[in-house]
mmCIF file of C-alpha atoms in Angstrom:
data_model
loop_
_atom_site.group_PDB
_atom_site.id
_atom_site.type_symbol
_atom_site.label_atom_id
_atom_site.label_comp_id
_atom_site.label_asym_id
_atom_site.label_seq_id
_atom_site.Cartn_x
_atom_site.Cartn_y
_atom_site.Cartn_z
ATOM 1 C CA MET A 1 -64.044 -148.233 -3.961
ATOM 2 C CA ASN A 2 -64.477 -144.991 -6.187
ATOM 3 C CA THR A 3 -61.254 -143.039 -7.909
ATOM 4 C CA GLN A 4 -62.074 -139.327 -8.294
ATOM 5 C CA LYS A 5 -60.018 -138.006 -11.442
ATOM 6 C CA THR A 6 -58.537 -134.930 -11.459
ATOM 7 C CA SER A 7 -59.302 -132.737 -14.693
ATOM 8 C CA THR A 8 -56.755 -130.415 -15.559
ATOM 9 C CA PRO A 9 -58.894 -126.581 -15.950
ATOM 10 C CA PRO A 10 -60.014 -125.544 -19.556
ATOM 11 C CA VAL A 11 -57.648 -123.464 -21.165
ATOM 12 C CA VAL A 12 -59.798 -120.139 -21.315
ATOM 13 C CA ASN A 13 -57.400 -118.524 -23.900
ATOM 14 C CA PRO A 14 -55.672 -121.351 -26.276
ATOM 15 C CA GLU A 15 -54.455 -118.537 -28.711
ATOM 16 C CA ALA A 16 -52.670 -116.353 -26.000
ATOM 17 C CA ALA A 17 -51.188 -119.608 -24.392
ATOM 18 C CA HIS A 18 -50.213 -121.247 -27.665
ATOM 19 C CA ASP A 19 -48.603 -117.672 -28.400
ATOM 20 C CA ALA A 20 -47.056 -116.885 -24.790
ATOM 21 C CA VAL A 21 -43.528 -116.848 -24.129
ATOM 22 C CA THR A 22 -41.780 -118.194 -21.201
ATOM 23 C CA ALA A 23 -39.923 -115.118 -19.440
ATOM 24 C CA VAL A 24 -35.897 -114.854 -20.126
ATOM 25 C CA ASP A 25 -34.258 -113.345 -17.098
ATOM 26 C CA PRO A 26 -32.386 -110.542 -19.000
ATOM 27 C CA ARG A 27 -28.817 -110.998 -18.203
ATOM 28 C CA LEU A 28 -29.309 -114.439 -19.610
ATOM 29 C CA LEU A 29 -28.910 -112.541 -23.211
ATOM 30 C CA VAL A 30 -26.034 -112.175 -22.542
ATOM 31 C CA ARG A 31 -24.325 -115.362 -22.623
ATOM 32 C CA GLU A 32 -26.646 -116.139 -25.842
ATOM 33 C CA GLN A 33 -26.510 -113.410 -28.027
ATOM 34 C CA GLY A 34 -22.464 -112.471 -27.751
ATOM 35 C CA PHE A 35 -21.746 -108.636 -28.225
ATOM 36 C CA ALA A 36 -25.366 -107.920 -28.719
ATOM 37 C CA GLY A 37 -25.820 -109.454 -25.568
ATOM 38 C CA TYR A 38 -23.885 -106.875 -23.652
ATOM 39 C CA LEU A 39 -25.606 -104.208 -25.634
ATOM 40 C CA THR A 40 -28.985 -105.222 -24.778
ATOM 41 C CA GLU A 41 -27.884 -105.480 -21.142
ATOM 42 C CA PHE A 42 -25.906 -102.211 -21.175
ATOM 43 C CA LYS A 43 -29.308 -100.744 -22.344
ATOM 44 C CA ARG A 44 -31.213 -102.915 -19.588
ATOM 45 C CA LYS A 45 -28.957 -101.281 -16.492
ATOM 46 C CA LEU A 46 -29.708 -97.358 -18.553
ATOM 47 C CA HIS A 47 -33.347 -98.702 -18.180
ATOM 48 C CA SER A 48 -33.523 -99.382 -15.279
ATOM 49 C CA GLY A 49 -30.742 -96.509 -13.761
ATOM 50 C CA ASP A 50 -28.281 -99.255 -12.464
ATOM 51 C CA LEU A 51 -25.010 -98.809 -14.072
ATOM 52 C CA GLY A 52 -22.807 -99.349 -11.123
ATOM 53 C CA SER A 53 -19.479 -97.748 -11.337
ATOM 54 C CA ILE A 54 -19.076 -96.914 -14.893
ATOM 55 C CA PRO A 55 -20.469 -92.912 -14.440
ATOM 56 C CA VAL A 56 -17.159 -92.960 -11.957
ATOM 57 C CA ILE A 57 -14.492 -94.535 -13.972
ATOM 58 C CA ILE A 58 -16.289 -92.207 -17.192
ATOM 59 C CA GLY A 59 -16.010 -89.320 -14.674
ATOM 60 C CA LEU A 60 -11.580 -90.379 -13.639
ATOM 61 C CA VAL A 61 -10.722 -90.648 -17.219
ATOM 62 C CA ILE A 62 -12.414 -87.229 -17.805
ATOM 63 C CA ILE A 63 -10.601 -85.656 -14.408
ATOM 64 C CA ALA A 64 -7.270 -87.146 -16.033
ATOM 65 C CA VAL A 65 -7.447 -86.099 -19.463
ATOM 66 C CA VAL A 66 -8.679 -82.576 -18.426
ATOM 67 C CA PHE A 67 -5.880 -81.927 -16.240
ATOM 68 C CA GLN A 68 -3.589 -83.718 -17.947
ATOM 69 C CA SER A 69 -3.960 -80.961 -20.500
ATOM 70 C CA LEU A 70 -3.676 -78.690 -18.539
ATOM 71 C CA ASN A 71 -0.665 -79.473 -16.661
ATOM 72 C CA SER A 72 1.613 -82.261 -17.684
ATOM 73 C CA ASN A 73 2.812 -82.865 -14.301
ATOM 74 C CA PHE A 74 -0.995 -84.638 -13.469
ATOM 75 C CA LEU A 75 0.376 -87.819 -14.535
ATOM 76 C CA SER A 76 3.801 -88.763 -13.866
ATOM 77 C CA ALA A 77 5.069 -91.698 -11.058
ATOM 78 C CA GLN A 78 5.258 -89.197 -7.995
ATOM 79 C CA ASN A 79 2.195 -86.718 -8.339
ATOM 80 C CA LEU A 80 0.321 -90.480 -8.618
ATOM 81 C CA SER A 81 1.529 -91.625 -5.582
ATOM 82 C CA ASN A 82 1.436 -88.784 -3.637
ATOM 83 C CA ILE A 83 -2.125 -88.733 -4.954
ATOM 84 C CA ALA A 84 -2.534 -92.560 -4.017
ATOM 85 C CA VAL A 85 -0.907 -92.296 0.111
ATOM 86 C CA THR A 86 -3.080 -88.997 0.662
ATOM 87 C CA MET A 87 -5.820 -90.605 -0.361
ATOM 88 C CA VAL A 88 -6.079 -93.611 2.363
ATOM 89 C CA ALA A 89 -6.954 -91.970 5.034
ATOM 90 C CA THR A 90 -10.249 -90.092 3.538
ATOM 91 C CA GLY A 91 -10.448 -93.542 2.494
ATOM 92 C CA MET A 92 -10.719 -95.542 5.771
ATOM 93 C CA MET A 93 -13.131 -92.526 6.990
ATOM 94 C CA ALA A 94 -15.542 -93.027 3.653
ATOM 95 C CA VAL A 95 -15.198 -97.312 4.234
ATOM 96 C CA GLY A 96 -17.066 -96.919 7.566
ATOM 97 C CA ILE A 97 -19.173 -94.249 6.532
ATOM 98 C CA ILE A 98 -20.463 -96.234 3.902
ATOM 99 C CA PHE A 99 -21.380 -99.196 6.624
ATOM 100 C CA VAL A 100 -23.703 -96.080 8.197
ATOM 101 C CA LEU A 101 -25.566 -94.683 4.831
ATOM 102 C CA LEU A 102 -25.864 -98.554 3.897
ATOM 103 C CA LEU A 103 -29.011 -98.272 7.083
ATOM 104 C CA GLY A 104 -29.906 -95.057 5.624
ATOM 105 C CA GLU A 105 -28.280 -93.295 8.062
ATOM 106 C CA ILE A 106 -25.256 -90.597 8.599
ATOM 107 C CA ASP A 107 -22.808 -90.226 11.306
ATOM 108 C CA LEU A 108 -21.308 -86.554 11.737
ATOM 109 C CA SER A 109 -18.617 -87.287 14.165
ATOM 110 C CA VAL A 110 -16.441 -89.110 12.080
ATOM 111 C CA GLY A 111 -13.780 -86.384 11.663
ATOM 112 C CA SER A 112 -13.818 -85.924 15.593
ATOM 113 C CA VAL A 113 -13.827 -89.227 16.249
ATOM 114 C CA SER A 114 -10.276 -89.191 13.841
ATOM 115 C CA GLY A 115 -8.577 -85.862 15.579
ATOM 116 C CA VAL A 116 -9.311 -88.306 19.647
ATOM 117 C CA ALA A 117 -7.463 -91.232 17.852
ATOM 118 C CA GLY A 118 -4.789 -89.405 16.586
ATOM 119 C CA ALA A 119 -4.330 -87.547 20.248
ATOM 120 C CA ILE A 120 -4.917 -90.071 21.790
ATOM 121 C CA ALA A 121 -2.246 -92.209 20.775
ATOM 122 C CA ALA A 122 0.324 -89.196 20.003
ATOM 123 C CA VAL A 123 -0.159 -88.770 24.468
ATOM 124 C CA MET A 124 -0.142 -91.908 24.985
ATOM 125 C CA SER A 125 3.120 -93.133 22.634
ATOM 126 C CA VAL A 126 5.128 -89.142 22.983
ATOM 127 C CA THR A 127 3.587 -87.718 26.414
ATOM 128 C CA HIS A 128 3.384 -90.463 28.592
ATOM 129 C CA GLY A 129 5.469 -93.278 27.083
ATOM 130 C CA MET A 130 3.586 -96.807 26.166
ATOM 131 C CA ASN A 131 4.550 -98.607 23.786
ATOM 132 C CA GLU A 132 3.287 -97.946 20.277
ATOM 133 C CA TRP A 133 1.787 -100.804 19.059
ATOM 134 C CA LEU A 134 -0.137 -100.212 22.354
ATOM 135 C CA ALA A 135 -1.132 -96.975 22.313
ATOM 136 C CA VAL A 136 -2.233 -97.142 18.658
ATOM 137 C CA ILE A 137 -4.766 -100.337 19.480
ATOM 138 C CA VAL A 138 -6.109 -98.300 22.172
ATOM 139 C CA ALA A 139 -6.704 -94.994 19.590
ATOM 140 C CA ILE A 140 -8.656 -97.830 17.501
ATOM 141 C CA VAL A 141 -10.392 -99.707 20.043
ATOM 142 C CA SER A 142 -11.767 -95.961 21.396
ATOM 143 C CA GLY A 143 -13.149 -95.235 18.296
ATOM 144 C CA ALA A 144 -14.912 -98.277 18.516
ATOM 145 C CA VAL A 145 -16.425 -97.481 21.551
ATOM 146 C CA ILE A 146 -16.778 -93.799 20.384
ATOM 147 C CA GLY A 147 -19.172 -95.455 17.670
ATOM 148 C CA ALA A 148 -20.745 -97.934 20.087
ATOM 149 C CA LEU A 149 -21.596 -95.177 22.070
ATOM 150 C CA HIS A 150 -23.247 -93.033 19.329
ATOM 151 C CA GLY A 151 -25.172 -96.635 18.235
ATOM 152 C CA PHE A 152 -26.378 -97.200 21.945
ATOM 153 C CA PHE A 153 -28.191 -93.687 21.796
ATOM 154 C CA PHE A 154 -29.327 -94.128 18.502
ATOM 155 C CA ALA A 155 -30.450 -97.350 18.074
ATOM 156 C CA ARG A 156 -31.587 -97.852 21.930
ATOM 157 C CA ILE A 157 -32.491 -94.773 22.850
ATOM 158 C CA GLY A 158 -34.508 -94.034 19.827
ATOM 159 C CA ALA A 159 -32.489 -90.295 19.295
ATOM 160 C CA PRO A 160 -32.154 -89.375 15.721
ATOM 161 C CA ALA A 161 -28.926 -90.589 14.706
ATOM 162 C CA PHE A 162 -27.755 -87.250 13.205
ATOM 163 C CA ALA A 163 -28.205 -85.517 16.271
ATOM 164 C CA VAL A 164 -26.361 -87.804 18.169
ATOM 165 C CA THR A 165 -23.792 -87.535 16.194
ATOM 166 C CA LEU A 166 -23.547 -83.863 15.586
ATOM 167 C CA ALA A 167 -23.847 -84.204 19.024
ATOM 168 C CA GLY A 168 -20.693 -86.451 19.140
ATOM 169 C CA LEU A 169 -18.756 -84.094 16.101
ATOM 170 C CA LEU A 170 -18.637 -81.016 19.053
ATOM 171 C CA PHE A 171 -18.342 -83.416 22.386
ATOM 172 C CA TRP A 172 -15.015 -85.782 20.825
ATOM 173 C CA LEU A 173 -14.213 -82.149 19.209
ATOM 174 C CA GLY A 174 -13.966 -80.309 22.877
ATOM 175 C CA PHE A 175 -12.252 -83.675 24.619
ATOM 176 C CA MET A 176 -9.423 -84.106 22.094
ATOM 177 C CA LEU A 177 -8.701 -80.418 22.752
ATOM 178 C CA GLN A 178 -8.246 -81.144 26.015
ATOM 179 C CA LEU A 179 -6.138 -83.971 25.634
ATOM 180 C CA LEU A 180 -3.970 -81.186 23.184
ATOM 181 C CA GLY A 181 -3.241 -79.518 26.103
ATOM 182 C CA ASP A 182 -2.488 -75.831 26.080
ATOM 183 C CA GLN A 183 0.250 -76.933 23.550
ATOM 184 C CA GLY A 184 -1.983 -78.006 21.114
ATOM 185 C CA THR A 185 -0.098 -80.072 18.814
ATOM 186 C CA ILE A 186 2.188 -83.356 19.520
ATOM 187 C CA ASN A 187 4.912 -83.930 17.246
ATOM 188 C CA LEU A 188 5.318 -88.019 16.374
ATOM 189 C CA ASP A 189 8.198 -90.231 15.534
ATOM 190 C CA GLY A 190 8.722 -90.010 11.551
ATOM 191 C CA GLU A 191 9.957 -93.706 12.458
ATOM 192 C CA GLY A 192 7.312 -94.500 14.234
ATOM 193 C CA VAL A 193 4.505 -96.348 13.898
ATOM 194 C CA VAL A 194 2.033 -94.224 12.778
ATOM 195 C CA GLY A 195 4.889 -92.345 11.368
ATOM 196 C CA LYS A 196 5.490 -94.809 9.038
ATOM 197 C CA LEU A 197 1.892 -95.517 7.696
ATOM 198 C CA THR A 198 2.103 -92.747 5.001
ATOM 199 C CA THR A 199 6.361 -93.259 4.570
ATOM 200 C CA TYR A 200 7.453 -96.521 4.389
ATOM 201 C CA TYR A 201 7.411 -97.864 0.433
ATOM 202 C CA PHE A 202 8.583 -100.772 -0.842
ATOM 203 C CA THR A 203 11.332 -100.249 -3.015
ATOM 204 C CA ASP A 204 11.781 -103.654 -4.336
ATOM 205 C CA VAL A 205 9.832 -103.673 -8.125
ATOM 206 C CA ALA A 206 9.004 -107.473 -7.007
ATOM 207 C CA ALA A 207 6.291 -106.063 -4.473
ATOM 208 C CA ALA A 208 4.504 -103.555 -6.930
ATOM 209 C CA TYR A 209 4.460 -106.927 -9.437
ATOM 210 C CA GLY A 210 3.661 -109.291 -7.540
ATOM 211 C CA LEU A 211 1.080 -107.488 -5.435
ATOM 212 C CA ALA A 212 -0.968 -106.623 -8.753
ATOM 213 C CA ALA A 213 -0.356 -110.439 -10.365
ATOM 214 C CA VAL A 214 -2.375 -111.066 -6.962
ATOM 215 C CA ALA A 215 -5.112 -109.329 -6.934
ATOM 216 C CA VAL A 216 -5.959 -110.133 -11.006
ATOM 217 C CA ALA A 217 -4.953 -113.635 -9.864
ATOM 218 C CA GLY A 218 -7.554 -113.112 -6.840
ATOM 219 C CA PHE A 219 -9.813 -111.486 -8.442
ATOM 220 C CA PHE A 220 -10.409 -113.911 -11.335
ATOM 221 C CA LEU A 221 -10.647 -117.257 -9.148
ATOM 222 C CA SER A 222 -13.254 -115.443 -7.165
ATOM 223 C CA ALA A 223 -15.123 -114.603 -9.759
ATOM 224 C CA PHE A 224 -14.654 -118.102 -12.076
ATOM 225 C CA PHE A 225 -16.156 -120.100 -9.474
ATOM 226 C CA ASP A 226 -18.600 -117.346 -7.616
ATOM 227 C CA ALA A 227 -19.781 -118.393 -11.642
ATOM 228 C CA ARG A 228 -19.922 -121.874 -10.853
ATOM 229 C CA ARG A 229 -21.427 -121.683 -8.424
ATOM 230 C CA ARG A 230 -24.307 -119.838 -10.118
ATOM 231 C CA GLU A 231 -24.226 -122.688 -12.629
ATOM 232 C CA ALA A 232 -25.076 -125.124 -10.224
ATOM 233 C CA ALA A 233 -27.788 -123.471 -8.878
ATOM 234 C CA GLY A 234 -29.563 -122.618 -11.592
ATOM 235 C CA ILE A 235 -29.095 -118.682 -11.593
ATOM 236 C CA PRO A 236 -27.798 -116.684 -14.300
ATOM 237 C CA SER A 237 -24.069 -116.368 -14.397
ATOM 238 C CA ARG A 238 -21.166 -114.367 -15.711
ATOM 239 C CA PRO A 239 -19.854 -116.185 -18.561
ATOM 240 C CA LEU A 240 -16.076 -117.033 -18.972
ATOM 241 C CA VAL A 241 -15.786 -114.624 -21.645
ATOM 242 C CA ASP A 242 -17.435 -112.086 -19.623
ATOM 243 C CA ILE A 243 -15.045 -113.429 -16.814
ATOM 244 C CA VAL A 244 -12.085 -113.054 -18.856
ATOM 245 C CA VAL A 245 -12.158 -109.808 -20.411
ATOM 246 C CA ARG A 246 -12.831 -108.321 -16.987
ATOM 247 C CA THR A 247 -9.550 -109.660 -15.632
ATOM 248 C CA VAL A 248 -7.371 -108.780 -19.151
ATOM 249 C CA LEU A 249 -9.018 -105.337 -17.880
ATOM 250 C CA LEU A 250 -7.757 -105.216 -14.515
ATOM 251 C CA ALA A 251 -4.560 -106.679 -14.894
ATOM 252 C CA VAL A 252 -3.864 -103.364 -17.449
ATOM 253 C CA VAL A 253 -4.994 -101.264 -15.441
ATOM 254 C CA ALA A 254 -2.965 -103.397 -11.850
ATOM 255 C CA PHE A 255 0.306 -103.670 -13.648
ATOM 256 C CA ALA A 256 0.344 -99.523 -15.329
ATOM 257 C CA ALA A 257 -0.233 -99.311 -11.776
ATOM 258 C CA ALA A 258 2.571 -100.495 -10.460
ATOM 259 C CA ALA A 259 4.838 -100.031 -13.111
ATOM 260 C CA MET A 260 3.866 -96.226 -12.574
ATOM 261 C CA PHE A 261 4.573 -96.570 -8.817
ATOM 262 C CA ASN A 262 8.446 -98.709 -9.105
ATOM 263 C CA GLN A 263 8.810 -95.431 -11.191
ATOM 264 C CA TYR A 264 9.390 -93.685 -7.971
ATOM 265 C CA LYS A 265 10.277 -94.346 -4.302
ATOM 266 C CA GLY A 266 7.737 -98.140 -4.185
ATOM 267 C CA LEU A 267 4.818 -99.045 -3.284
ATOM 268 C CA PRO A 268 3.337 -96.991 -0.715
ATOM 269 C CA LEU A 269 1.964 -99.409 2.877
ATOM 270 C CA ALA A 270 -1.070 -97.196 2.990
ATOM 271 C CA LEU A 271 -2.135 -98.020 -0.323
ATOM 272 C CA VAL A 272 -1.749 -102.005 0.423
ATOM 273 C CA LEU A 273 -3.524 -101.727 4.121
ATOM 274 C CA PHE A 274 -6.389 -99.715 2.063
ATOM 275 C CA LEU A 275 -6.671 -102.855 -0.240
ATOM 276 C CA VAL A 276 -6.610 -104.857 2.266
ATOM 277 C CA VAL A 277 -9.920 -102.750 4.154
ATOM 278 C CA LEU A 278 -11.251 -102.903 1.092
ATOM 279 C CA VAL A 279 -11.273 -106.718 0.176
ATOM 280 C CA VAL A 280 -12.087 -107.688 3.932
ATOM 281 C CA THR A 281 -15.356 -105.113 4.254
ATOM 282 C CA ASP A 282 -15.844 -106.075 1.018
ATOM 283 C CA PHE A 283 -15.823 -110.300 1.280
ATOM 284 C CA VAL A 284 -18.345 -108.946 5.287
ATOM 285 C CA LEU A 285 -21.010 -107.118 3.310
ATOM 286 C CA ARG A 286 -20.985 -109.720 0.213
ATOM 287 C CA ARG A 287 -20.439 -113.063 1.614
ATOM 288 C CA THR A 288 -21.590 -113.027 5.153
ATOM 289 C CA THR A 289 -24.741 -112.948 6.795
ATOM 290 C CA TYR A 290 -24.584 -110.024 8.944
ATOM 291 C CA GLY A 291 -23.464 -107.498 5.779
ATOM 292 C CA ARG A 292 -27.030 -109.242 4.400
ATOM 293 C CA LYS A 293 -28.024 -108.145 7.117
ATOM 294 C CA ILE A 294 -26.914 -104.711 7.151
ATOM 295 C CA PHE A 295 -28.850 -104.012 3.920
ATOM 296 C CA ALA A 296 -31.862 -105.465 4.258
ATOM 297 C CA LEU A 297 -31.801 -102.536 7.084
ATOM 298 C CA GLY A 298 -31.230 -100.429 4.269
ATOM 299 C CA GLY A 299 -34.181 -102.386 2.596
ATOM 300 C CA SER A 300 -36.918 -102.081 5.462
ATOM 301 C CA VAL A 301 -36.784 -101.598 9.030
ATOM 302 C CA GLU A 302 -40.004 -102.882 9.995
ATOM 303 C CA ALA A 303 -39.320 -105.935 7.392
ATOM 304 C CA SER A 304 -36.221 -106.952 8.483
ATOM 305 C CA ARG A 305 -37.338 -106.678 12.224
ATOM 306 C CA ARG A 306 -40.152 -109.230 11.225
ATOM 307 C CA ALA A 307 -37.540 -111.533 9.604
ATOM 308 C CA GLY A 308 -35.909 -112.191 12.869
ATOM 309 C CA ILE A 309 -32.940 -109.617 13.044
ATOM 310 C CA ASN A 310 -31.826 -108.083 16.500
ATOM 311 C CA VAL A 311 -32.191 -103.931 14.593
ATOM 312 C CA THR A 312 -30.693 -102.475 17.653
ATOM 313 C CA ALA A 313 -27.431 -104.791 17.603
ATOM 314 C CA VAL A 314 -26.629 -104.949 14.170
ATOM 315 C CA ARG A 315 -27.189 -100.734 14.181
ATOM 316 C CA ILE A 316 -24.981 -100.445 17.413
ATOM 317 C CA SER A 317 -22.484 -102.864 15.225
ATOM 318 C CA VAL A 318 -22.300 -100.421 12.456
ATOM 319 C CA PHE A 319 -22.423 -97.657 14.835
ATOM 320 C CA SER A 320 -19.598 -98.723 16.359
ATOM 321 C CA ILE A 321 -17.424 -100.029 12.957
ATOM 322 C CA ALA A 322 -17.734 -96.555 11.766
ATOM 323 C CA GLY A 323 -15.800 -95.262 14.794
ATOM 324 C CA THR A 324 -13.403 -97.777 13.941
ATOM 325 C CA PHE A 325 -12.499 -96.874 10.817
ATOM 326 C CA ALA A 326 -13.098 -92.911 11.761
ATOM 327 C CA ALA A 327 -9.724 -93.742 14.072
ATOM 328 C CA ILE A 328 -7.458 -95.659 11.981
ATOM 329 C CA GLY A 329 -8.417 -92.960 9.660
ATOM 330 C CA GLY A 330 -7.074 -90.800 12.142
ATOM 331 C CA LEU A 331 -3.691 -92.078 12.756
ATOM 332 C CA PHE A 332 -2.849 -91.590 8.788
ATOM 333 C CA TRP A 333 -4.166 -87.950 9.275
ATOM 334 C CA ALA A 334 -1.654 -88.311 12.106
ATOM 335 C CA SER A 335 1.231 -89.587 10.138
ATOM 336 C CA LYS A 336 0.486 -87.531 6.937
ATOM 337 C CA ILE A 337 1.847 -84.222 9.011
ATOM 338 C CA ALA A 338 4.006 -86.013 11.292
ATOM 339 C CA ALA A 339 1.980 -85.725 14.760
ATOM 340 C CA ALA A 340 -1.588 -84.518 16.494
ATOM 341 C CA ASN A 341 -2.910 -80.904 16.651
ATOM 342 C CA GLN A 342 -5.640 -78.830 16.962
ATOM 343 C CA SER A 343 -7.168 -78.734 13.417
ATOM 344 C CA ALA A 344 -7.261 -82.538 13.219
ATOM 345 C CA GLY A 345 -10.438 -83.400 11.411
ATOM 346 C CA ALA A 346 -11.299 -79.865 11.174
ATOM 347 C CA GLY A 347 -11.826 -77.938 8.091
ATOM 348 C CA ASP A 348 -13.673 -79.948 5.037
ATOM 349 C CA LEU A 349 -12.327 -83.778 6.324
ATOM 350 C CA LEU A 350 -16.366 -84.693 7.255
ATOM 351 C CA MET A 351 -17.057 -83.231 3.711
ATOM 352 C CA ASN A 352 -14.464 -85.178 2.196
ATOM 353 C CA VAL A 353 -15.427 -88.732 3.718
ATOM 354 C CA ILE A 354 -18.949 -88.263 2.545
ATOM 355 C CA ALA A 355 -18.719 -87.225 -0.721
ATOM 356 C CA ALA A 356 -16.899 -90.043 -1.391
ATOM 357 C CA ALA A 357 -18.749 -92.461 -0.453
ATOM 358 C CA VAL A 358 -21.823 -91.240 -2.153
ATOM 359 C CA ILE A 359 -19.464 -90.166 -5.748
ATOM 360 C CA GLY A 360 -18.056 -93.093 -5.313
ATOM 361 C CA GLY A 361 -21.630 -95.035 -5.686
ATOM 362 C CA THR A 362 -23.222 -95.378 -2.207
ATOM 363 C CA SER A 363 -26.867 -94.218 -1.524
ATOM 364 C CA LEU A 364 -28.190 -91.410 1.164
ATOM 365 C CA PHE A 365 -31.430 -93.557 1.125
ATOM 366 C CA GLY A 366 -29.666 -97.168 2.101
ATOM 367 C CA GLY A 367 -29.729 -100.660 0.349
ATOM 368 C CA ARG A 368 -27.301 -100.559 -1.881
ATOM 369 C CA GLY A 369 -23.068 -99.809 -2.285
ATOM 370 C CA ARG A 370 -20.352 -101.305 -1.973
ATOM 371 C CA THR A 371 -17.014 -100.453 0.029
ATOM 372 C CA TRP A 372 -14.874 -100.013 -3.446
ATOM 373 C CA ASN A 373 -16.912 -97.382 -3.768
ATOM 374 C CA ALA A 374 -14.726 -95.820 -1.603
ATOM 375 C CA LEU A 375 -12.124 -95.974 -3.081
ATOM 376 C CA LEU A 376 -13.622 -94.757 -6.424
ATOM 377 C CA GLY A 377 -14.412 -91.453 -5.117
ATOM 378 C CA VAL A 378 -11.844 -90.565 -3.067
ATOM 379 C CA MET A 379 -10.086 -91.158 -5.843
ATOM 380 C CA VAL A 380 -12.343 -88.395 -7.937
ATOM 381 C CA ILE A 381 -11.806 -85.864 -4.624
ATOM 382 C CA VAL A 382 -7.734 -86.471 -3.884
ATOM 383 C CA SER A 383 -7.257 -86.372 -8.207
ATOM 384 C CA ILE A 384 -9.389 -82.713 -8.108
ATOM 385 C CA GLN A 385 -7.847 -81.615 -5.366
ATOM 386 C CA TYR A 386 -4.155 -82.030 -6.875
ATOM 387 C CA GLY A 387 -5.595 -81.295 -10.164
ATOM 388 C CA LEU A 388 -6.835 -77.848 -8.768
ATOM 389 C CA ALA A 389 -3.076 -77.647 -6.770
ATOM 390 C CA LEU A 390 -1.396 -77.892 -9.619
ATOM 391 C CA GLU A 391 -3.258 -75.192 -11.115
ATOM 392 C CA GLY A 392 -2.879 -73.023 -8.487
ATOM 393 C CA ILE A 393 -6.440 -72.639 -8.171
ATOM 394 C CA ALA A 394 -7.280 -71.031 -4.318
ATOM 395 C CA THR A 395 -9.155 -73.271 -1.708
ATOM 396 C CA PRO A 396 -12.715 -71.730 -2.055
ATOM 397 C CA ILE A 397 -12.513 -72.054 -5.585
ATOM 398 C CA GLN A 398 -11.642 -75.938 -4.402
ATOM 399 C CA TYR A 399 -14.334 -75.864 -2.138
ATOM 400 C CA MET A 400 -16.753 -75.111 -4.900
ATOM 401 C CA ILE A 401 -15.753 -76.841 -7.362
ATOM 402 C CA THR A 402 -16.271 -80.586 -4.931
ATOM 403 C CA GLY A 403 -19.368 -79.043 -3.516
ATOM 404 C CA GLY A 404 -20.919 -78.762 -7.406
ATOM 405 C CA VAL A 405 -19.195 -82.231 -7.995
ATOM 406 C CA LEU A 406 -21.054 -84.089 -4.837
ATOM 407 C CA LEU A 407 -24.380 -82.486 -5.827
ATOM 408 C CA ALA A 408 -24.282 -83.668 -8.683
ATOM 409 C CA THR A 409 -23.722 -86.763 -7.238
ATOM 410 C CA VAL A 410 -26.528 -86.471 -4.966
ATOM 411 C CA VAL A 411 -28.620 -85.356 -7.681
ATOM 412 C CA ILE A 412 -27.755 -88.645 -9.854
ATOM 413 C CA ASP A 413 -28.265 -90.905 -6.977
ATOM 414 C CA SER A 414 -31.809 -89.272 -6.724
ATOM 415 C CA VAL A 415 -33.086 -90.170 -10.070
ATOM 416 C CA THR A 416 -31.155 -93.290 -10.055
ATOM 417 C CA ARG A 417 -33.156 -94.055 -7.592
ATOM 418 C CA LYS A 418 -36.858 -92.728 -9.310
ATOM 419 C CA THR A 419 -35.920 -94.749 -12.009
ATOM 420 C CA GLN A 420 -35.969 -97.949 -10.756
ATOM 421 C CA LYS A 421 -38.873 -97.273 -8.208
ATOM 422 C CA THR A 422 -40.439 -96.898 -12.287
ATOM 423 C CA ALA A 423 -38.482 -100.400 -13.343
ATOM 424 C CA GLY A 424 -39.943 -101.738 -10.381
ATOM 425 C CA ARG A 425 -36.610 -102.643 -8.721
ATOM 426 C CA ALA A 426 -37.132 -100.961 -5.868
#
């Protein structure tokens, strides 16, 4: 029986093969070179336009330094606590918008939907005497249904999301005015469920420090076990030193914030709820199959469809999520002013919600962003508003400055996208 021997093809250029260097993931240099590795990694990210949240954090530091130099009350415990509570309503709505932006779409109706939710909760609990908890649930479910309706016209019928949600903005604004009736304002019980959303504080100092400790421990354990899993899979992971440094930095910020809150009224319930929402939604986006489908759709709809993703269902669900968080944000706004009135959801609210998501780092072009961007973005917007208010700057100037910040962010987003394309990452 004859056997055939397989031979290795001859090397065409043995000198080149001898001098060839195996490609190494740049992220591995961090582990191998220590501080020099971190510097190399930073340069790589700068070249590829992948700096993440670093520009926003630097911007927050600059804002704090500038306004503190102008007014010593800016970094006072009372002012920072007020900023933390005020930003929650817009931040909640920005979380929902981020889900939509990840698809590369937009939802212009969130302001009106937030007003409808506040009106529904007020009418049912105050006018009709319904149990307030039940009224709150109905209001939130109504937001989800409204969002799903928008998603249906967009995903199933094929109407542009811009046009659908613009129509929704007008329709739900009129519906809110109809609900509130001729009086136009329904006052809420400050001691009720909605009222306490922004007025309740955990006065025990252990609450703020305990939350800080839980946050730091949770971050370390999550990062540590994630690194272990990546190492076991043979893919690049953060070295332990990197994780420890990040944990220490987070601990400094978290415990400093806890100390600040305890100097005023204590830990705000509103901020606790917002942080819980950010943790849960971040887990959904980054750790679940559903979240990966959203990112896939933001990257390429056709490729996602060919991969077996139910594009219609995911799109409808995303708009439903946006409506849900718009309703939650509306309840926080109603709590802030202790009433549901005709001005709810109007003014610059929609602009601030979208700006918070984009300024925080979510791309308008889809496929890039995290729900934590809502926290960073809304901190920038509300900090600017409070800083300008302390200086007595007129509202028109505040609008102009906020608009300028938003424009700068969009320009940076566009430049970053082009840089990533040049680097072959998009």
